Short mmCIF file of C-alpha atoms in Angstrom, two decimals:
data_model
loop_
_atom_site.label_atom_id
_atom_site.label_comp_id
_atom_site.label_asym_id
_atom_site.label_seq_id
_atom_site.Cartn_x
_atom_site.Cartn_y
_atom_site.Cartn_z
CA MET V 1 -30.06 3.25 20.88
CA ILE V 2 -32.11 5.59 18.69
CA TYR V 3 -29.96 8.51 19.86
CA LEU V 4 -26.84 6.65 18.77
CA HIS V 5 -28.35 6.17 15.30
CA TRP V 6 -28.96 9.90 14.96
CA ILE V 7 -25.46 10.75 16.21
CA LEU V 8 -23.80 8.42 13.69
CA LEU V 9 -26.07 9.59 10.90
CA GLY V 10 -25.21 13.18 11.80
CA LEU V 11 -21.48 12.42 11.59
CA ALA V 12 -22.02 10.82 8.16
CA ILE V 13 -23.81 13.98 6.99
CA LEU V 14 -20.98 16.15 8.33
CA ALA V 15 -18.49 14.02 6.40
CA LEU V 16 -20.55 14.49 3.25
CA MET V 17 -20.68 18.24 3.82
CA GLY V 18 -16.92 18.24 4.28
CA VAL V 19 -16.53 16.72 0.83
CA VAL V 20 -19.11 19.04 -0.75
CA PHE V 21 -17.52 22.19 0.67
CA GLU V 22 -13.90 21.17 0.25
CA GLU V 23 -13.22 24.24 -1.88
CA VAL V 24 -14.58 26.48 0.91
CA THR V 25 -12.91 24.82 3.92
CA HIS V 26 -9.69 23.91 2.07
CA ILE V 27 -9.57 20.68 4.08
CA ASN V 28 -8.74 17.65 1.99
CA LYS V 29 -11.71 15.28 1.55
CA ALA V 30 -9.57 12.27 2.53
CA LYS V 31 -8.77 13.86 5.90
CA VAL V 32 -12.44 14.71 6.55
CA THR V 33 -13.88 11.29 5.72
CA LEU V 34 -11.10 9.44 7.57
CA PHE V 35 -11.72 11.57 10.70
CA PHE V 36 -15.48 11.04 10.77
CA GLY V 37 -15.21 7.39 9.74
CA THR V 38 -12.86 6.46 12.56
CA LEU V 39 -14.71 8.70 15.06
CA SER V 40 -18.00 6.94 14.26
CA TRP V 41 -16.53 3.50 14.95
CA LEU V 42 -14.92 4.74 18.19
CA ILE V 43 -18.28 6.01 19.43
CA LEU V 44 -20.01 2.77 18.44
CA PHE V 45 -17.33 0.67 20.14
CA ILE V 46 -17.58 2.60 23.40
CA TYR V 47 -21.39 2.51 23.42
CA GLU V 48 -21.72 -1.19 22.59
CA THR V 49 -18.99 -2.26 25.03
CA MET V 50 -20.74 -0.35 27.83
CA HIS V 51 -23.93 -2.27 26.99
CA GLY V 52 -22.28 -5.70 26.79
CA GLN V 53 -22.24 -5.98 23.00
CA TYR V 54 -18.47 -5.98 22.45
CA GLU V 55 -18.33 -9.19 20.40
CA ALA V 56 -21.02 -8.02 17.99
CA VAL V 57 -19.38 -4.68 17.21
CA GLN V 58 -15.94 -6.33 17.01
CA HIS V 59 -17.27 -8.75 14.40
CA GLY V 60 -18.82 -5.84 12.50
CA LEU V 61 -15.56 -3.89 12.46
CA GLU V 62 -13.56 -6.93 11.35
CA SER V 63 -16.00 -7.51 8.50
CA ASN V 64 -15.81 -3.84 7.47
CA ILE V 65 -12.00 -3.79 7.61
CA SER V 66 -11.85 -7.02 5.59
CA GLU V 67 -13.93 -5.49 2.80
CA ILE V 68 -11.81 -2.33 2.83
CA ALA V 69 -8.56 -4.33 2.80
CA SER V 70 -9.70 -6.25 -0.30
CA LEU V 71 -10.50 -3.00 -2.07
CA TRP V 72 -7.24 -1.40 -1.00
CA LEU V 73 -5.10 -4.28 -2.21
CA PHE V 74 -6.99 -4.44 -5.48
CA LEU V 75 -6.52 -0.69 -5.98
CA VAL V 76 -2.81 -0.91 -5.15
CA ALA V 77 -2.33 -3.61 -7.79
CA ALA V 78 -4.43 -1.90 -10.48
CA MET V 79 -2.92 1.54 -9.84
CA THR V 80 0.62 0.16 -9.92
CA PHE V 81 0.04 -1.40 -13.33
CA VAL V 82 -1.47 1.83 -14.67
CA ALA V 83 1.29 3.97 -13.12
CA TYR V 84 3.92 1.88 -14.88
CA LEU V 85 2.15 1.88 -18.25
CA ASN V 86 1.52 5.60 -18.04
CA LYS V 87 5.09 6.54 -17.14
CA LYS V 88 6.47 4.37 -19.92
CA GLY V 89 4.15 6.11 -22.43
CA LEU V 90 2.32 2.94 -23.41
CA ILE V 91 -1.14 4.41 -22.83
CA GLU V 92 -0.36 7.28 -25.17
CA ASN V 93 0.96 4.82 -27.76
CA VAL V 94 -2.39 3.01 -27.70
CA ILE V 95 -4.18 6.32 -28.25
CA TYR V 96 -2.02 7.03 -31.28
CA LEU V 97 -3.02 3.68 -32.80
CA PHE V 98 -6.76 4.46 -32.79
CA LEU V 99 -6.93 8.22 -33.15
CA PRO V 100 -6.01 10.27 -36.21
CA GLN V 101 -3.69 13.23 -35.93
CA GLN V 102 -6.70 15.53 -35.93
CA ILE V 103 -10.27 14.77 -34.86
CA SER V 104 -13.30 16.89 -34.03
CA GLU V 105 -14.12 17.32 -30.36
CA LYS V 106 -17.62 15.93 -30.86
CA LYS V 107 -16.37 12.76 -32.54
CA LEU V 108 -13.73 12.39 -29.83
CA LEU V 109 -16.42 12.67 -27.16
CA PHE V 110 -18.50 9.86 -28.68
CA LEU V 111 -15.43 7.66 -29.20
CA THR V 112 -14.52 8.19 -25.54
CA ALA V 113 -18.05 7.20 -24.48
CA ILE V 114 -18.00 4.00 -26.51
CA PHE V 115 -14.46 3.10 -25.42
CA CYS V 116 -15.31 3.54 -21.71
CA PHE V 117 -18.55 1.58 -22.06
CA ILE V 118 -16.91 -1.38 -23.78
CA PHE V 119 -13.74 -1.39 -21.67
CA SER V 120 -15.66 -1.32 -18.37
CA SER V 121 -17.64 -4.34 -19.57
CA LEU V 122 -14.38 -6.25 -19.75
CA ALA V 123 -12.45 -4.76 -16.86
CA ASP V 124 -13.54 -3.66 -13.41
CA ASN V 125 -14.78 -0.08 -12.96
CA ILE V 126 -11.68 1.11 -11.15
CA THR V 127 -9.23 -0.10 -13.79
CA ALA V 128 -11.47 1.17 -16.58
CA THR V 129 -11.62 4.61 -14.97
CA LEU V 130 -7.87 4.78 -14.39
CA VAL V 131 -7.14 3.98 -18.04
CA SER V 132 -9.92 6.20 -19.42
CA VAL V 133 -8.98 9.23 -17.31
CA ALA V 134 -5.34 8.81 -18.28
CA LEU V 135 -6.49 8.89 -21.91
CA VAL V 136 -8.49 12.10 -21.38
CA LEU V 137 -5.67 13.86 -19.53
CA SER V 138 -3.19 12.96 -22.26
CA LEU V 139 -5.25 15.03 -24.73
CA ASN V 140 -4.42 18.26 -22.83
CA LEU V 141 -7.88 19.76 -23.35
CA PRO V 142 -9.00 23.03 -21.72
CA THR V 143 -10.29 22.63 -18.16
CA ALA V 144 -13.99 23.06 -19.03
CA LYS V 145 -13.80 20.40 -21.73
CA THR V 146 -11.75 18.07 -19.55
CA LEU V 147 -14.55 18.21 -16.98
CA ARG V 148 -17.13 17.27 -19.63
CA PHE V 149 -15.07 14.30 -20.72
CA SER V 150 -14.46 13.25 -17.11
CA ALA V 151 -18.18 13.31 -16.24
CA LEU V 152 -18.88 11.23 -19.34
CA VAL V 153 -16.17 8.75 -18.35
CA VAL V 154 -17.73 8.19 -14.91
CA PHE V 155 -21.24 7.66 -16.31
CA ALA V 156 -20.05 5.45 -19.19
CA VAL V 157 -17.84 3.29 -16.97
CA ASN V 158 -20.64 2.65 -14.46
CA SER V 159 -23.11 1.93 -17.28
CA GLY V 160 -20.78 -0.44 -19.10
CA GLY V 161 -20.33 -2.81 -16.17
CA VAL V 162 -24.00 -3.11 -15.19
CA ALA V 163 -24.91 -5.85 -17.69
CA LEU V 164 -22.24 -8.40 -16.76
CA ILE V 165 -21.78 -10.29 -13.51
CA THR V 166 -18.05 -9.57 -13.73
CA GLY V 167 -18.59 -5.86 -14.38
CA ASP V 168 -20.42 -4.81 -11.23
CA VAL V 169 -20.61 -6.33 -7.76
CA THR V 170 -24.31 -5.54 -7.31
CA THR V 171 -25.15 -7.22 -10.62
CA LEU V 172 -23.34 -10.34 -9.40
CA MET V 173 -25.21 -10.23 -6.08
CA ILE V 174 -28.62 -10.06 -7.74
CA PHE V 175 -27.69 -12.84 -10.16
CA LEU V 176 -26.39 -15.17 -7.42
CA ASP V 177 -29.67 -14.67 -5.57
CA ASN V 178 -31.45 -16.17 -8.62
CA ARG V 179 -33.46 -13.01 -9.33
CA VAL V 180 -32.39 -12.66 -12.98
CA GLY V 181 -30.57 -14.77 -15.56
CA ILE V 182 -27.38 -14.20 -17.52
CA VAL V 183 -29.21 -13.54 -20.80
CA ASP V 184 -31.60 -11.13 -19.07
CA LEU V 185 -28.66 -9.19 -17.68
CA MET V 186 -26.88 -9.00 -21.03
CA MET V 187 -29.98 -7.39 -22.48
CA LEU V 188 -29.31 -4.42 -20.18
CA SER V 189 -26.42 -3.42 -22.45
CA LEU V 190 -28.77 -1.82 -25.00
CA PRO V 191 -30.64 0.64 -22.73
CA ALA V 192 -27.39 1.34 -20.84
CA LEU V 193 -25.60 2.22 -24.09
CA ILE V 194 -28.51 4.41 -25.20
CA SER V 195 -28.22 6.36 -21.94
CA VAL V 196 -24.47 6.83 -22.40
CA LEU V 197 -24.96 8.11 -25.94
CA ALA V 198 -27.68 10.46 -24.65
CA VAL V 199 -25.17 11.98 -22.22
CA ALA V 200 -22.62 12.30 -25.02
CA CYS V 201 -25.21 14.03 -27.24
CA VAL V 202 -26.04 16.64 -24.58
CA LEU V 203 -22.42 17.24 -23.59
CA SER V 204 -21.41 17.61 -27.23
CA PHE V 205 -23.36 20.87 -27.54
CA GLY V 206 -20.91 23.74 -27.83
CA LEU V 207 -18.01 21.56 -28.92
CA LYS V 208 -16.96 23.01 -32.24
CA GLY V 209 -13.22 22.76 -32.37
CA ASP V 210 -10.79 20.08 -33.40
CA VAL V 211 -8.26 18.28 -31.30
CA LYS V 212 -4.77 17.79 -32.58
CA ILE V 213 -3.31 14.65 -31.19
CA GLN V 214 0.21 15.50 -30.15
CA ARG V 215 2.15 12.43 -31.10
CA HIS V 216 5.11 11.68 -28.88
CA PRO V 217 5.54 7.99 -29.49
CA THR V 218 7.60 6.18 -26.94
CA THR V 219 10.02 3.43 -27.79
CA VAL V 220 8.51 0.21 -26.53
CA ARG V 221 10.95 -2.20 -24.97
CA ARG V 222 10.44 -5.92 -24.61
CA VAL V 223 9.89 -5.60 -20.88
CA ASP V 224 7.19 -2.97 -21.47
CA MET V 225 5.42 -5.20 -23.98
CA ALA V 226 5.58 -8.12 -21.56
CA ILE V 227 4.07 -6.09 -18.71
CA SER V 228 1.39 -4.67 -21.03
CA ALA V 229 0.43 -8.18 -22.09
CA LEU V 230 0.44 -9.25 -18.44
CA PHE V 231 -1.93 -6.39 -17.55
CA LEU V 232 -4.44 -7.47 -20.21
CA LEU V 233 -4.04 -11.13 -19.23
CA THR V 234 -4.64 -10.20 -15.59
CA ILE V 235 -7.88 -8.40 -16.49
CA PHE V 236 -9.23 -11.30 -18.54
CA SER V 237 -8.05 -13.83 -15.96
CA THR V 238 -9.84 -11.87 -13.24
CA ILE V 239 -13.08 -12.08 -15.21
CA ALA V 240 -12.72 -15.76 -16.08
CA LEU V 241 -11.58 -17.01 -12.68
CA ASN V 242 -14.27 -15.03 -10.87
CA ALA V 243 -17.03 -16.27 -13.19
CA ILE V 244 -15.94 -19.92 -13.20
CA PHE V 245 -14.26 -20.52 -9.84
CA LYS V 246 -15.49 -17.50 -7.81
CA VAL V 247 -11.87 -16.38 -7.25
CA PRO V 248 -11.90 -12.90 -5.63
CA PRO V 249 -10.60 -10.26 -8.11
CA VAL V 250 -8.10 -8.97 -5.54
CA LEU V 251 -6.32 -12.33 -5.46
CA THR V 252 -5.90 -12.49 -9.24
CA PHE V 253 -4.67 -8.90 -9.47
CA MET V 254 -2.19 -9.33 -6.65
CA PHE V 255 -0.90 -12.47 -8.36
CA GLY V 256 -0.53 -10.47 -11.58
CA LEU V 257 1.35 -7.75 -9.68
CA SER V 258 3.78 -10.33 -8.29
CA ILE V 259 4.45 -11.60 -11.81
CA MET V 260 5.04 -8.00 -12.93
CA PHE V 261 7.82 -7.68 -10.35
CA LEU V 262 9.36 -10.97 -11.48
CA ILE V 263 9.21 -9.98 -15.15
CA ALA V 264 11.10 -6.75 -14.40
CA ARG V 265 13.75 -8.80 -12.61
CA PHE V 266 13.92 -11.33 -15.45
CA PHE V 267 14.57 -8.57 -18.02
CA ASN V 268 17.15 -6.95 -15.71
CA ASP V 269 14.97 -3.83 -15.64
CA ASP V 270 14.71 -3.69 -11.85
CA ASN V 271 17.70 -1.57 -10.92
CA ASP V 272 18.64 1.36 -8.70
CA LEU V 273 17.81 3.88 -11.44
CA ASP V 274 14.29 2.55 -11.99
CA PRO V 275 13.26 0.11 -9.22
CA ILE V 276 10.01 -1.64 -10.03
CA LEU V 277 8.73 -1.28 -6.46
CA GLU V 278 8.96 2.49 -6.84
CA TYR V 279 5.75 2.41 -8.90
CA VAL V 280 3.85 1.26 -5.81
CA ARG V 281 4.95 4.44 -4.04
CA ILE V 282 3.75 6.83 -6.76
CA ILE V 283 0.12 5.70 -6.79
CA GLU V 284 -2.60 7.98 -5.40
CA PHE V 285 -2.68 7.17 -1.68
CA GLU V 286 -5.02 10.12 -1.19
CA THR V 287 -7.62 8.14 -3.14
CA LEU V 288 -7.05 5.10 -0.93
CA LEU V 289 -7.49 7.13 2.24
CA PHE V 290 -10.68 8.68 0.86
CA PHE V 291 -12.01 5.20 0.11
CA LEU V 292 -11.07 4.13 3.63
CA GLY V 293 -12.98 6.98 5.23
CA ILE V 294 -16.07 6.56 3.05
CA LEU V 295 -16.28 2.80 3.59
CA LEU V 296 -15.79 3.16 7.35
CA ILE V 297 -18.75 5.55 7.45
CA VAL V 298 -20.92 3.26 5.32
CA GLY V 299 -19.86 0.28 7.44
CA VAL V 300 -20.89 1.87 10.71
CA LEU V 301 -24.28 2.88 9.28
CA LYS V 302 -24.77 -0.68 8.11
CA GLU V 303 -23.77 -2.01 11.54
CA VAL V 304 -26.44 -0.03 13.38
CA GLY V 305 -29.13 -0.91 10.84
CA VAL V 306 -29.60 2.55 9.32
CA LEU V 307 -29.20 1.16 5.80
CA ASN V 308 -31.75 -1.58 6.46
CA SER V 309 -34.33 1.04 7.34
CA LEU V 310 -34.06 2.36 3.79
CA VAL V 311 -35.85 -0.78 2.61
CA GLU V 312 -38.99 0.67 4.21
CA ILE V 313 -39.31 2.57 0.92
CA TYR V 314 -40.76 -0.60 -0.62
CA SER V 315 -43.59 -0.74 1.91
CA MET V 316 -44.56 2.85 1.17
CA SER V 317 -44.46 2.84 -2.64
CA SER V 318 -44.50 0.61 -5.71
CA PRO V 319 -41.34 -1.31 -6.71
CA LEU V 320 -41.08 0.89 -9.82
CA LEU V 321 -40.69 4.04 -7.72
CA ALA V 322 -38.78 2.35 -4.88
CA ASN V 323 -36.11 0.93 -7.20
CA TYR V 324 -35.69 4.34 -8.82
CA LEU V 325 -35.22 5.94 -5.41
CA MET V 326 -32.66 3.28 -4.49
CA GLY V 327 -30.67 4.40 -7.52
CA LEU V 328 -30.78 7.99 -6.32
CA LEU V 329 -29.70 6.87 -2.84
CA SER V 330 -26.74 4.99 -4.31
CA ALA V 331 -25.30 8.38 -5.25
CA LEU V 332 -24.87 8.98 -1.51
CA VAL V 333 -24.60 5.48 -0.02
CA ASP V 334 -22.50 2.59 -1.29
CA ASN V 335 -24.64 0.45 -3.61
CA VAL V 336 -23.39 -2.89 -2.22
CA PRO V 337 -24.97 -2.62 1.27
CA LEU V 338 -28.08 -1.06 -0.29
CA THR V 339 -28.47 -4.05 -2.62
CA ALA V 340 -27.70 -6.49 0.21
CA ALA V 341 -30.41 -4.88 2.35
CA VAL V 342 -33.00 -5.29 -0.43
CA LEU V 343 -32.03 -8.92 -1.08
CA LYS V 344 -32.09 -9.85 2.61
CA SER V 345 -35.45 -8.18 3.19
CA GLY V 346 -37.29 -10.95 1.32
CA ILE V 347 -39.08 -8.49 -0.97
CA GLU V 348 -40.86 -10.23 -3.85
CA MET V 349 -40.62 -8.48 -7.22
CA THR V 350 -41.04 -9.38 -10.87
CA LYS V 351 -38.12 -9.94 -13.25
CA ALA V 352 -38.74 -6.48 -14.70
CA ASP V 353 -38.42 -4.97 -11.23
CA TRP V 354 -35.18 -6.82 -10.45
CA LEU V 355 -33.66 -5.75 -13.76
CA ALA V 356 -34.68 -2.17 -12.99
CA LEU V 357 -33.01 -2.42 -9.57
CA THR V 358 -29.85 -3.87 -11.15
CA TYR V 359 -29.57 -0.90 -13.50
CA SER V 360 -30.61 1.63 -10.87
CA VAL V 361 -28.04 0.77 -8.19
CA GLY V 362 -25.33 0.17 -10.77
CA VAL V 363 -25.66 3.49 -12.61
CA GLY V 364 -27.25 5.71 -9.94
CA GLY V 365 -23.91 6.30 -8.26
CA SER V 366 -22.89 8.34 -11.31
CA LEU V 367 -25.22 11.18 -10.31
CA LEU V 368 -22.69 12.46 -7.75
CA VAL V 369 -18.94 12.22 -8.04
CA ILE V 370 -18.69 10.55 -4.61
CA GLY V 371 -21.38 7.99 -5.45
CA SER V 372 -19.16 5.40 -7.13
CA ALA V 373 -15.62 4.10 -7.21
CA ALA V 374 -15.32 5.46 -10.75
CA GLY V 375 -16.21 8.96 -9.59
CA ILE V 376 -13.81 8.91 -6.65
CA VAL V 377 -10.95 7.68 -8.83
CA ALA V 378 -11.71 10.31 -11.48
CA MET V 379 -11.84 13.06 -8.83
CA SER V 380 -8.46 12.02 -7.48
CA LYS V 381 -6.85 12.08 -10.92
CA VAL V 382 -8.45 15.22 -12.41
CA LYS V 383 -7.57 18.07 -10.04
CA GLU V 384 -10.29 20.34 -11.42
CA LEU V 385 -13.00 17.71 -10.90
CA THR V 386 -14.44 18.77 -7.54
CA PHE V 387 -17.81 17.87 -6.04
CA ALA V 388 -19.30 21.19 -7.19
CA GLY V 389 -17.67 20.97 -10.61
CA TYR V 390 -19.17 17.54 -11.23
CA ALA V 391 -22.56 18.62 -9.85
CA ARG V 392 -22.97 20.94 -12.84
CA PHE V 393 -23.56 17.85 -14.95
CA SER V 394 -25.95 16.17 -12.51
CA ALA V 395 -29.08 17.33 -14.37
CA VAL V 396 -27.83 15.80 -17.61
CA LEU V 397 -26.81 12.60 -15.87
CA LEU V 398 -30.15 12.40 -14.03
CA PHE V 399 -31.98 12.73 -17.36
CA ALA V 400 -29.91 9.95 -18.94
CA PHE V 401 -30.25 7.78 -15.83
CA THR V 402 -34.04 8.20 -15.85
CA LEU V 403 -34.17 7.43 -19.58
CA GLY V 404 -32.17 4.27 -19.06
CA TYR V 405 -34.29 3.24 -16.08
CA ILE V 406 -37.52 3.55 -18.06
CA ASN V 407 -36.07 1.61 -21.00
CA VAL V 408 -34.82 -1.14 -18.67
CA TYR V 409 -38.21 -1.47 -17.02
CA PHE V 410 -40.05 -1.86 -20.31
CA LEU V 411 -37.35 -4.26 -21.51
CA GLY V 412 -37.97 -6.36 -18.43
CA ARG V 413 -41.72 -6.35 -19.05
CA TRP V 414 -41.05 -7.52 -22.62
CA LEU V 415 -38.69 -10.30 -21.48
CA ALA V 416 -41.27 -11.47 -18.95
#
């Protein structure tokens, strides 16, 4: 069995290398991860069936596919909304409302950071990233500056959701396990915001020019206003229904998408020239396939217990160091199974330690572009944002992440 672990881990590393060296191999990252993800499960299926463990691996695959399907459907709904709003020019109209005709690049950078942080506290990370990246791209900045803004968006989005149980799945998991309270979690907003502003400060060096906001206002029709209102209502309903009735976000968003189709029909806007279902077809399916491959790889590692072995870190070091390392690991491995492994291990920690873990696994994925849903979405939307291009900002992000981690730990000690 140990040989199987090493084989599957080796395939996961090869998949990661395929993403890292995409610019060298010229093989699309979605193709690489999908190949190694499906290959890993095929190998596991054959091995386990030969050893009489078919039912166990079948259950593991079904669980993995179920999680992926929920994410896929949620992404389809969120991306369809954003695709519609973007094509109709409504996102640009919102930008025109809050931005002057001319603004300095530094001020724009800080406004972007604050917007992403606040918006991701209200919406999920994927929706927040889609909207924020669309905002950045609409500014038509030079490539180098677009990359700065994109890196900031990823870090700010991940940081914004860490303090609310509706903003990050891992935060919700730790809360439901009675490790921290709602008020304790909300206090994370301050150190998280400080870290985001620290990133903005560093990235603002060298920005000296002004940005002229090219105003091309789009005529807003009644149907567009209705769908815009529906999008906002869907976001808030997702938060409320999940917090009160534990309704899965995918169900609320799919319900909102169905209403969107009906609204278009009600306003007689669903015709052969502009069919509403066409917006489902123009979303980024490359992103969805990349997600599929990544989550298949993570799922197979979880199935064979490789992720659980990472919890051994806590037996070899203090919780302060172990939680920090878990954050670094979340840049490579999905933070949900990492958090689940820690919670199921029965490790006893103080409130300060649990708050530190909450921040660490929630924000640590920002250190690499493939470490979070926000990073993967941003990479799919910004063509110039490659693994190597994003890695140039890793030192800055690591500094801000470490600063936030230290502040969170001392905050936890003070709350205790």
